[in-house]
PDB file of C-alpha atoms in Angstrom:
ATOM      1  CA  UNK A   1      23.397  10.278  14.053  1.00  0.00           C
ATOM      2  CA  UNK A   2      24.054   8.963  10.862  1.00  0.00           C
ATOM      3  CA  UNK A   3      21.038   7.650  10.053  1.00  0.00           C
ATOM      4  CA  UNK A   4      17.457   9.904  11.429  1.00  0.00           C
ATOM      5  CA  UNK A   5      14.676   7.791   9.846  1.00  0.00           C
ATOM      6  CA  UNK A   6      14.512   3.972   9.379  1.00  0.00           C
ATOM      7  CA  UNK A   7      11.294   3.355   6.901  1.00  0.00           C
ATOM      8  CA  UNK A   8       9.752  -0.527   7.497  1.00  0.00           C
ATOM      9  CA  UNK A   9       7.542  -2.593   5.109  1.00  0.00           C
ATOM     10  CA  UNK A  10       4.598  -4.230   7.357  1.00  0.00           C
ATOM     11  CA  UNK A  11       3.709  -7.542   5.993  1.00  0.00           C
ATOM     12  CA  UNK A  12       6.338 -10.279   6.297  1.00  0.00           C
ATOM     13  CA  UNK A  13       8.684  -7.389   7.449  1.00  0.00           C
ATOM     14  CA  UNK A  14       7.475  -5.912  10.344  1.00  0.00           C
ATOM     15  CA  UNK A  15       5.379  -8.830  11.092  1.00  0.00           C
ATOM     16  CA  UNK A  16       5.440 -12.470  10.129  1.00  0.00           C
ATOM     17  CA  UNK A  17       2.421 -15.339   9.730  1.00  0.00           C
ATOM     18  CA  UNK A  18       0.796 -14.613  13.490  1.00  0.00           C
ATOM     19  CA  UNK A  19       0.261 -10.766  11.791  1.00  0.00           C
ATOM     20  CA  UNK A  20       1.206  -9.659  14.989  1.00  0.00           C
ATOM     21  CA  UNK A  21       4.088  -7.451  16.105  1.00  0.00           C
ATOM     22  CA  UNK A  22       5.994  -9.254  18.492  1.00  0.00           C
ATOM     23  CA  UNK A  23       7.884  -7.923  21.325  1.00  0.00           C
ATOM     24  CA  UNK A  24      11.179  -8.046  20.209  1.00  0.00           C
ATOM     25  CA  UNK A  25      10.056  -6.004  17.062  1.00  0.00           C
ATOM     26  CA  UNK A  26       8.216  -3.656  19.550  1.00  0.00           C
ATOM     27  CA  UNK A  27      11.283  -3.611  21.788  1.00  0.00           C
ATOM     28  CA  UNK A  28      13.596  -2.287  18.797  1.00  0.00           C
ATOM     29  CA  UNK A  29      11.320   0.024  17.314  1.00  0.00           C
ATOM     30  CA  UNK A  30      10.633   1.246  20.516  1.00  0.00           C
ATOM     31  CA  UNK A  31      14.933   1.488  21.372  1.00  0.00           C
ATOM     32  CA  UNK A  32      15.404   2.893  17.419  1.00  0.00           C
ATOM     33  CA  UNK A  33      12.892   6.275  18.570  1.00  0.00           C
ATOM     34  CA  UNK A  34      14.533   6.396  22.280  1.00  0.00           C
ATOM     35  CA  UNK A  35      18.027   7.204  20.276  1.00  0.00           C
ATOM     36  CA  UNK A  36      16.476  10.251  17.978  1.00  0.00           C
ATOM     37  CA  UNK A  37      15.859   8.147  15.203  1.00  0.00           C
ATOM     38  CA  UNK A  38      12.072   8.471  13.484  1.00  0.00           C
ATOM     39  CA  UNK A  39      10.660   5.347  12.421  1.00  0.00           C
ATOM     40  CA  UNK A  40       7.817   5.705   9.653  1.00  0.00           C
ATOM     41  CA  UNK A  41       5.660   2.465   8.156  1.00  0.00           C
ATOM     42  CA  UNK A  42       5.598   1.769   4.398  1.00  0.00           C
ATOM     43  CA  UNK A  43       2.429  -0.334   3.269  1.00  0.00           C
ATOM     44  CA  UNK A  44       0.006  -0.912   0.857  1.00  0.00           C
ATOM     45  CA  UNK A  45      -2.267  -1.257   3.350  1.00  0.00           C
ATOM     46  CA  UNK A  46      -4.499   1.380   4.670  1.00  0.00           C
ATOM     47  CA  UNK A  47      -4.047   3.261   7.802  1.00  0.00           C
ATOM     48  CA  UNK A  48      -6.875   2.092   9.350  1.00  0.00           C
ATOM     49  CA  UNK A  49      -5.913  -1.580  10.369  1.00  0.00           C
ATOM     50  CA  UNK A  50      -2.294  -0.536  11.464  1.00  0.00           C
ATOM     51  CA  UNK A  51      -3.639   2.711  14.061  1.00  0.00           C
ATOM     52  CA  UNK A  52      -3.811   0.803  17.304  1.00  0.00           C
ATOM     53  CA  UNK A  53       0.264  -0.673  17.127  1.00  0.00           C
ATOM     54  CA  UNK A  54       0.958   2.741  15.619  1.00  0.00           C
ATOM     55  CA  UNK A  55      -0.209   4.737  18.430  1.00  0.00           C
ATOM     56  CA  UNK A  56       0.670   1.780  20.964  1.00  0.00           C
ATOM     57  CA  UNK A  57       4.098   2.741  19.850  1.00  0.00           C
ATOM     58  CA  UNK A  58       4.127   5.930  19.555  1.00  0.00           C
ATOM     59  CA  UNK A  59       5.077   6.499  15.869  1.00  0.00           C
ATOM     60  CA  UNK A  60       3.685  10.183  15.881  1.00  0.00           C
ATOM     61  CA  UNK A  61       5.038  11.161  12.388  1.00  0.00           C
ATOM     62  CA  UNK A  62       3.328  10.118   8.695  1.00  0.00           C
ATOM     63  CA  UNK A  63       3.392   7.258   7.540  1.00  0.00           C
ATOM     64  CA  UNK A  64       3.344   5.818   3.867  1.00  0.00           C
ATOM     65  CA  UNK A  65      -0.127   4.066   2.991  1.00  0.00           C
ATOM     66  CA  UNK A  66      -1.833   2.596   0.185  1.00  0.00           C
ATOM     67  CA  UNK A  67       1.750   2.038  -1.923  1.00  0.00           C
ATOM     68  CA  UNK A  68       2.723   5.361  -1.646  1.00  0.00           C
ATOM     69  CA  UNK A  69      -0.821   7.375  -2.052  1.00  0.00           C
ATOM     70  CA  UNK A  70      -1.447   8.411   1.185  1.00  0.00           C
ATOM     71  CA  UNK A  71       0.884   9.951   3.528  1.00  0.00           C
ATOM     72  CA  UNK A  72      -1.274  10.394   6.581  1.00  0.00           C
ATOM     73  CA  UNK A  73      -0.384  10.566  10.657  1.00  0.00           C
ATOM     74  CA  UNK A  74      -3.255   8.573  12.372  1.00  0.00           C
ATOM     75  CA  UNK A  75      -2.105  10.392  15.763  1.00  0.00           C
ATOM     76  CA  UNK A  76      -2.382  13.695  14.649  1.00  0.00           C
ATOM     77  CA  UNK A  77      -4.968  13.059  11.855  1.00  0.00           C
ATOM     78  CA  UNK A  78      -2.688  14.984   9.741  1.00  0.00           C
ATOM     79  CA  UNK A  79      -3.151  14.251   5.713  1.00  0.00           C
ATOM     80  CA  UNK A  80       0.468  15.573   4.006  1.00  0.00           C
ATOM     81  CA  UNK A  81      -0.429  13.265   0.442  1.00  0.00           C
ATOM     82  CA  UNK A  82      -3.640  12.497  -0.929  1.00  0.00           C
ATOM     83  CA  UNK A  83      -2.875  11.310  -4.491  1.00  0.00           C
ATOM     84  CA  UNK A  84      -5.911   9.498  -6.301  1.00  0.00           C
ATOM     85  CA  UNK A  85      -6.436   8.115  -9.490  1.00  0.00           C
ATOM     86  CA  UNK A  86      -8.621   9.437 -12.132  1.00  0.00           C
ATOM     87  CA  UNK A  87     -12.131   7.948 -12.146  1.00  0.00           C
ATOM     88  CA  UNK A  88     -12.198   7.601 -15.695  1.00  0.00           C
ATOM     89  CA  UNK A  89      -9.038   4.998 -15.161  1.00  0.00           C
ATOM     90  CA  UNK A  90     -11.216   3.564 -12.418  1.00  0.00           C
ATOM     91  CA  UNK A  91     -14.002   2.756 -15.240  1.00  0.00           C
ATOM     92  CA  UNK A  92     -11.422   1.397 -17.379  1.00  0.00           C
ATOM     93  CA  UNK A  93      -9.922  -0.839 -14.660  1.00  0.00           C
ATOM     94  CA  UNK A  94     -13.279  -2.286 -13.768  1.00  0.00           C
ATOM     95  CA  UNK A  95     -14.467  -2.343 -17.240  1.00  0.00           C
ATOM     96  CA  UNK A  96     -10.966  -4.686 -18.147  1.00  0.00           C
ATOM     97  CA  UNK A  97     -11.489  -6.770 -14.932  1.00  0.00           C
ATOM     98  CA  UNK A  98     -15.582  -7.876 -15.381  1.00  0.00           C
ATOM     99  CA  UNK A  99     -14.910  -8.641 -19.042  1.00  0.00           C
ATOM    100  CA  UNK A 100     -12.286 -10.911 -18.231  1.00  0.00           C
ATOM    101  CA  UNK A 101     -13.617 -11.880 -14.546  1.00  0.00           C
ATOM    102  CA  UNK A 102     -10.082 -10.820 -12.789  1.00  0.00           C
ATOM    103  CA  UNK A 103     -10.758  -9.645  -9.421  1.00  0.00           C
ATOM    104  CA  UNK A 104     -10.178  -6.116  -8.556  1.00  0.00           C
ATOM    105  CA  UNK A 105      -9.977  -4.175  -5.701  1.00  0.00           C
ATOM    106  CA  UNK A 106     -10.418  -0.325  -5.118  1.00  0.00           C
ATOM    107  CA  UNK A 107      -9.136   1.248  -1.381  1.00  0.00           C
ATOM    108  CA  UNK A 108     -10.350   4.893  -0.871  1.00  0.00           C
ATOM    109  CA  UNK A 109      -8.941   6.894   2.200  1.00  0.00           C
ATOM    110  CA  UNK A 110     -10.098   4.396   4.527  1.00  0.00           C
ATOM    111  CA  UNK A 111     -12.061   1.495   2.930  1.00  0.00           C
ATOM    112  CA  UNK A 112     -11.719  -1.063   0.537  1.00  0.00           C
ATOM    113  CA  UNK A 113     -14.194  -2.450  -2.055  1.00  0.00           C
ATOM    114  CA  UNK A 114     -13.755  -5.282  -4.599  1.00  0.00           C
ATOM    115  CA  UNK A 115     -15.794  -5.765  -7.932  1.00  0.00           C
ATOM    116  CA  UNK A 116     -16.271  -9.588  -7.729  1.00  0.00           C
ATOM    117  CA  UNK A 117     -17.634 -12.121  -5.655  1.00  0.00           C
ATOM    118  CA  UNK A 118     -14.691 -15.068  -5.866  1.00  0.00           C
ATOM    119  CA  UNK A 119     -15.097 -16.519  -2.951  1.00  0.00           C
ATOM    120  CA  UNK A 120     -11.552 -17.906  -2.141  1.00  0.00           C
ATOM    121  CA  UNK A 121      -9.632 -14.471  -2.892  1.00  0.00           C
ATOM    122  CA  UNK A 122     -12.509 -12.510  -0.738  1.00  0.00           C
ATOM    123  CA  UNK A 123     -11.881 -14.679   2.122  1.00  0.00           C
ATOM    124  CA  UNK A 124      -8.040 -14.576   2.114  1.00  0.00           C
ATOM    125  CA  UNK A 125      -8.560 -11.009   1.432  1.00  0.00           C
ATOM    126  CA  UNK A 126     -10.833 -10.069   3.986  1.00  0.00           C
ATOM    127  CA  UNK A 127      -8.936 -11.549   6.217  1.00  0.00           C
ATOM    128  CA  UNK A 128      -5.843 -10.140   6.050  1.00  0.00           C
ATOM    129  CA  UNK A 129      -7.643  -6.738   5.180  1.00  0.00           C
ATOM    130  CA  UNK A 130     -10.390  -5.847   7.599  1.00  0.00           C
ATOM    131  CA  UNK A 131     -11.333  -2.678   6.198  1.00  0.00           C
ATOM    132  CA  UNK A 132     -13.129  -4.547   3.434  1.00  0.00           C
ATOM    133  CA  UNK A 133     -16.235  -2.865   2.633  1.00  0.00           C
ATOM    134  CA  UNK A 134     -17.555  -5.915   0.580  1.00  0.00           C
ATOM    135  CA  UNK A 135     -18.687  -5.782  -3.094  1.00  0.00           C
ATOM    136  CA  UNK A 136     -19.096  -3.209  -5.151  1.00  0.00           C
ATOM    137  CA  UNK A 137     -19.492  -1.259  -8.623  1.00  0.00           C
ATOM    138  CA  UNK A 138     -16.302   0.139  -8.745  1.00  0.00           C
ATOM    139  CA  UNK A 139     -16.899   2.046 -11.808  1.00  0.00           C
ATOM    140  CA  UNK A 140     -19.592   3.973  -9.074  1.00  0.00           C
ATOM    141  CA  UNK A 141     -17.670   4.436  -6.388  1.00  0.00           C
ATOM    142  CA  UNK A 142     -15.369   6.506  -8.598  1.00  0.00           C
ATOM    143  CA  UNK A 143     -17.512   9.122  -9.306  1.00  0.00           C
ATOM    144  CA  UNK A 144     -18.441   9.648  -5.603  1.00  0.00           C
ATOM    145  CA  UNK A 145     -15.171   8.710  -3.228  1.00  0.00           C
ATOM    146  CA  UNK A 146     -11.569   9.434  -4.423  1.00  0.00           C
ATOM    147  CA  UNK A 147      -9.722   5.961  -5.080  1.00  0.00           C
ATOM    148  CA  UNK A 148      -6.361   5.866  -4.080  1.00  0.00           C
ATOM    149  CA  UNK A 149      -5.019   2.668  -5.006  1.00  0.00           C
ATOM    150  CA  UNK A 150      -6.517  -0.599  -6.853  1.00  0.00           C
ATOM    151  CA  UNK A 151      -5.279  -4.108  -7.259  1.00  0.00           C
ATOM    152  CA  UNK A 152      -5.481  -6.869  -9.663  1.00  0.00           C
ATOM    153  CA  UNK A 153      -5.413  -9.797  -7.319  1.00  0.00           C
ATOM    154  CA  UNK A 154      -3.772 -12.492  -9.355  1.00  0.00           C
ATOM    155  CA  UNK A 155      -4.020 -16.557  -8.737  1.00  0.00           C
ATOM    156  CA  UNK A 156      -2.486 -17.655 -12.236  1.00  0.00           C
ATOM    157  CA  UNK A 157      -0.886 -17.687 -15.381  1.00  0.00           C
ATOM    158  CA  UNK A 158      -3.777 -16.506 -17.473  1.00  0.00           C
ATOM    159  CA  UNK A 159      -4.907 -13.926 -15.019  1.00  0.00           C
ATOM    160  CA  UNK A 160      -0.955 -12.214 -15.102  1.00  0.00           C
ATOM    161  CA  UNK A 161      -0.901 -12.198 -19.100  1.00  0.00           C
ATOM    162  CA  UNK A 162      -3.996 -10.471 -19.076  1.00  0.00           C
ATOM    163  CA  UNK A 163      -3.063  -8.032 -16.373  1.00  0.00           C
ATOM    164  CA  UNK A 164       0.316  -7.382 -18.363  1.00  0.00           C
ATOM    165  CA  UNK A 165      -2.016  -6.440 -21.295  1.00  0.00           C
ATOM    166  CA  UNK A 166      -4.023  -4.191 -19.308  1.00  0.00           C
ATOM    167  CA  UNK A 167      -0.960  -2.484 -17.765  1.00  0.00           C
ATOM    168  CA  UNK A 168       0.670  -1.901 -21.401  1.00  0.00           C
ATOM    169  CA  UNK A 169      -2.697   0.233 -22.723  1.00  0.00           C
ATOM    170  CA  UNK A 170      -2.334   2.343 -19.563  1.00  0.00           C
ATOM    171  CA  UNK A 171       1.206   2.231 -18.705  1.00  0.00           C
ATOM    172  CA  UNK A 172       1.804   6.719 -19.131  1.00  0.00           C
ATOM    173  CA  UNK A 173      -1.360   7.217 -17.057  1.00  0.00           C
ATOM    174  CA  UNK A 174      -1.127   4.080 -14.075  1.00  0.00           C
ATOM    175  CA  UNK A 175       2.299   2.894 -12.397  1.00  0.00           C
ATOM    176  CA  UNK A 176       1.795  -0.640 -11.403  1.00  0.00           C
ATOM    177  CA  UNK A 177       4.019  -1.520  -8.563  1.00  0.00           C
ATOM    178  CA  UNK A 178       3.579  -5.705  -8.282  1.00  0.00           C
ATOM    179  CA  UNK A 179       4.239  -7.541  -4.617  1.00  0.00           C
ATOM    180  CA  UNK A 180       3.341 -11.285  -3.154  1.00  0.00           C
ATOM    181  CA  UNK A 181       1.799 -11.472   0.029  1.00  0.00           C
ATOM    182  CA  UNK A 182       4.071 -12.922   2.246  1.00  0.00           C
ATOM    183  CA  UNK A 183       1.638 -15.894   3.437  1.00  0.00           C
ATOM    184  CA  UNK A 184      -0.029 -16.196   0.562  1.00  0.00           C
ATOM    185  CA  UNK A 185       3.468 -16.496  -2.334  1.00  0.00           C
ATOM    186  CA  UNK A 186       1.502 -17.908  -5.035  1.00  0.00           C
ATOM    187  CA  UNK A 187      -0.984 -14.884  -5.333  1.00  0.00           C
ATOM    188  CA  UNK A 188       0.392 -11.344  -6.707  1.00  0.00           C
ATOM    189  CA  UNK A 189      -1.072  -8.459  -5.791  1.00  0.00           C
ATOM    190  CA  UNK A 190      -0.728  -6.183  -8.726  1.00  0.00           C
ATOM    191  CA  UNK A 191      -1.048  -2.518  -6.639  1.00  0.00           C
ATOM    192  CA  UNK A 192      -2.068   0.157  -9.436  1.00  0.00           C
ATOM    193  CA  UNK A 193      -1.558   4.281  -8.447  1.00  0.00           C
ATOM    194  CA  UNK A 194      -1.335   7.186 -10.287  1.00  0.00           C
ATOM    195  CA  UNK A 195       1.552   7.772 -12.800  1.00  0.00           C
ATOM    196  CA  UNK A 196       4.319   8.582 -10.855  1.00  0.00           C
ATOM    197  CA  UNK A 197       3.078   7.730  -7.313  1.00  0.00           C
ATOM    198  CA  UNK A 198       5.036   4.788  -5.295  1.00  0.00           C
ATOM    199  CA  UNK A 199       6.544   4.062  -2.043  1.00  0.00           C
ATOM    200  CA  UNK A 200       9.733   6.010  -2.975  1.00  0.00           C
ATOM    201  CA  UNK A 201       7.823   9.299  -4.404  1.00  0.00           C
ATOM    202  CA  UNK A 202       5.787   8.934  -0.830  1.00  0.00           C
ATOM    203  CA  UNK A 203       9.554   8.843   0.954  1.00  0.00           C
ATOM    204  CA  UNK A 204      10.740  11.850  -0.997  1.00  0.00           C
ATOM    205  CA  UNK A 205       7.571  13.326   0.443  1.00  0.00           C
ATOM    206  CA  UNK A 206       8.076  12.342   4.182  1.00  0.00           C
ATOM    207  CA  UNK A 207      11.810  13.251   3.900  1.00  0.00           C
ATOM    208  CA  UNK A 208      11.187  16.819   2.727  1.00  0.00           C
ATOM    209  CA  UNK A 209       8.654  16.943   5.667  1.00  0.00           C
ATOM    210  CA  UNK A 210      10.636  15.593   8.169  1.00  0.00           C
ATOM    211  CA  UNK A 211      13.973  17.480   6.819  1.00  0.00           C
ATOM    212  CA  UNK A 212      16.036  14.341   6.569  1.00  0.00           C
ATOM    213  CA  UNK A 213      17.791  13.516   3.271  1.00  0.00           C
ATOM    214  CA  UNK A 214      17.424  10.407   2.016  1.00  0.00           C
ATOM    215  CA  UNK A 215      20.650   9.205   2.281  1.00  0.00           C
ATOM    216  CA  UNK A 216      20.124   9.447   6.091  1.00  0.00           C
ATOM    217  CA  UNK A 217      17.498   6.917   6.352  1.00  0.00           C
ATOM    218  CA  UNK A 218      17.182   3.253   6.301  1.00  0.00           C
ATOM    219  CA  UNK A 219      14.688   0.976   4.031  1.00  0.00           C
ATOM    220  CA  UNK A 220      13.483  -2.645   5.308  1.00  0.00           C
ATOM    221  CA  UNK A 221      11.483  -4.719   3.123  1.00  0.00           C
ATOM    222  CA  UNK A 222      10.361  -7.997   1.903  1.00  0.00           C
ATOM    223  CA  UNK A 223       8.998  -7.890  -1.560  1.00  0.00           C
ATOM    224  CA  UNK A 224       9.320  -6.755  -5.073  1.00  0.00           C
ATOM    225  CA  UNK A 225       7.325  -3.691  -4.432  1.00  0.00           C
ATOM    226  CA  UNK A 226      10.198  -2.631  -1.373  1.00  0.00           C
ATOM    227  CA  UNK A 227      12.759  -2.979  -4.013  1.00  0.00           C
ATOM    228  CA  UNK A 228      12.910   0.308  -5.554  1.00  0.00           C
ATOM    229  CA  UNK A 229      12.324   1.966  -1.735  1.00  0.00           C
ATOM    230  CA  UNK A 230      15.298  -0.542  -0.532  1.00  0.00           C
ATOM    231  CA  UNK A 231      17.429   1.009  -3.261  1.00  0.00           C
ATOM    232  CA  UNK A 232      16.774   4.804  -2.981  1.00  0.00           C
ATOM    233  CA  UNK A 233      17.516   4.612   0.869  1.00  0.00           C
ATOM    234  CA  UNK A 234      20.811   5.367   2.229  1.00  0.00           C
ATOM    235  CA  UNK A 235      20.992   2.260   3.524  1.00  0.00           C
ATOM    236  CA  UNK A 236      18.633  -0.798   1.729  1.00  0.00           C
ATOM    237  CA  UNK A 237      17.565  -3.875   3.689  1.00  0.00           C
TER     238      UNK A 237
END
């Protein structure tokens, strides 16, 4: 085969505005492993709202979580990439966001927390994400949980020139890696991991695991933040 592993974005990719996975999507994921090939899920969500269709279709290799933090196989519970950020960037994340009243949101292994109550981001959040573990002092959490991954959750202009002057002050410790939800294209999601941690570092990861070289697998994605995955596959979609 010329291609071993095909590597698919979730929202707006693998699913659309019902966020369900419909059968034709089942039906060639399912035809894609009966051939050989491996099929993994890149997201910046966290495992635990994508388990069921993962084991419903029988995806039992890693998968990319959290923008690239967490490399984890819900099947197997098998961890391969843990990378979290350092609390004291936590403190300076939240300390950035409550001064300026940006809302921020923190995922550990499997929960999320946010920092503010806005009441029309929580509820679109919540919704999509349903981990939420509800509000939070961030700047706590970090000393007890590891944080894998935060977001800036951005409505408008103000709020993005102020997250742009965050990201320049921490820019060699933080790589910011900014997407738009698909339902929601108005609203970036500004997804914040350690230096040097993305979706692509996460593939390098899974391809070294899986010995497959990158040139043998295929990328699908629908936003910004698939881009740089899209391009480092052998094939980009």
């Amino acid at each position: 085969l010329m291609y071993k592993l095909i590597i698919l974005d979730y929202d707006g990719t693998m699913v659309g505005s019902s966020g369900l996975v419909t059968d034709p999507v089942k039906t060639a994921i399912k035809d894609a492993v009966k051939k050989g090939v491996k099929v993994s899920i890149s997201t910046g969500r966290s495992f635990y709202t994508l388990k069921n269709i993962i084991r419903q279709l029988g995806l039992d290799i890693p998968h990319v979580f959290l923008a690239g933090s967490l490399l984890y196989n819900p099947i197997k519970d098998l961890t391969l990439i843990e990378d979290d950020i350092k609390p004291q960037l936590v403190v300076e994340a939240n300390d950035f966001a409550l001064k300026n009243n940006l809302y921020l949101e923190a995922a550990t292994f499997d929960k999320l927390y946010y920092n503010l109550e806005i009441p029309e981001i929580v509820a679109k959040r919540t919704s999509m994400l349903s981990e939420s573990d509800g509000l939070t002092d961030l700047s706590e959490l970090a000393k007890k949980r590891k944080i894998l991954v935060m977001r800036f959750i951005v409505t408008s202009n103000q709020d993005k020139q102020l997250v742009k002057e965050f990201q320049e002050t921490v820019s060699d410790r933080l790589s910011f890696h900014v997407g738009y939800a698909f339902n929601q294209p108005n609203v970036g999601v500004w997804n914040m991991t350690d230096i040097g941690v993305s979706k692509v570092s996460a593939l390098r990861h899974l391809c070294e695991y899986l010995k497959i070289h990158p040139s043998e697998t295929i990328a699908i994605g629908d936003s910004p933040i698939d881009l740089p995955l899209i391009e480092n596959a052998g094939f980009g979609i």
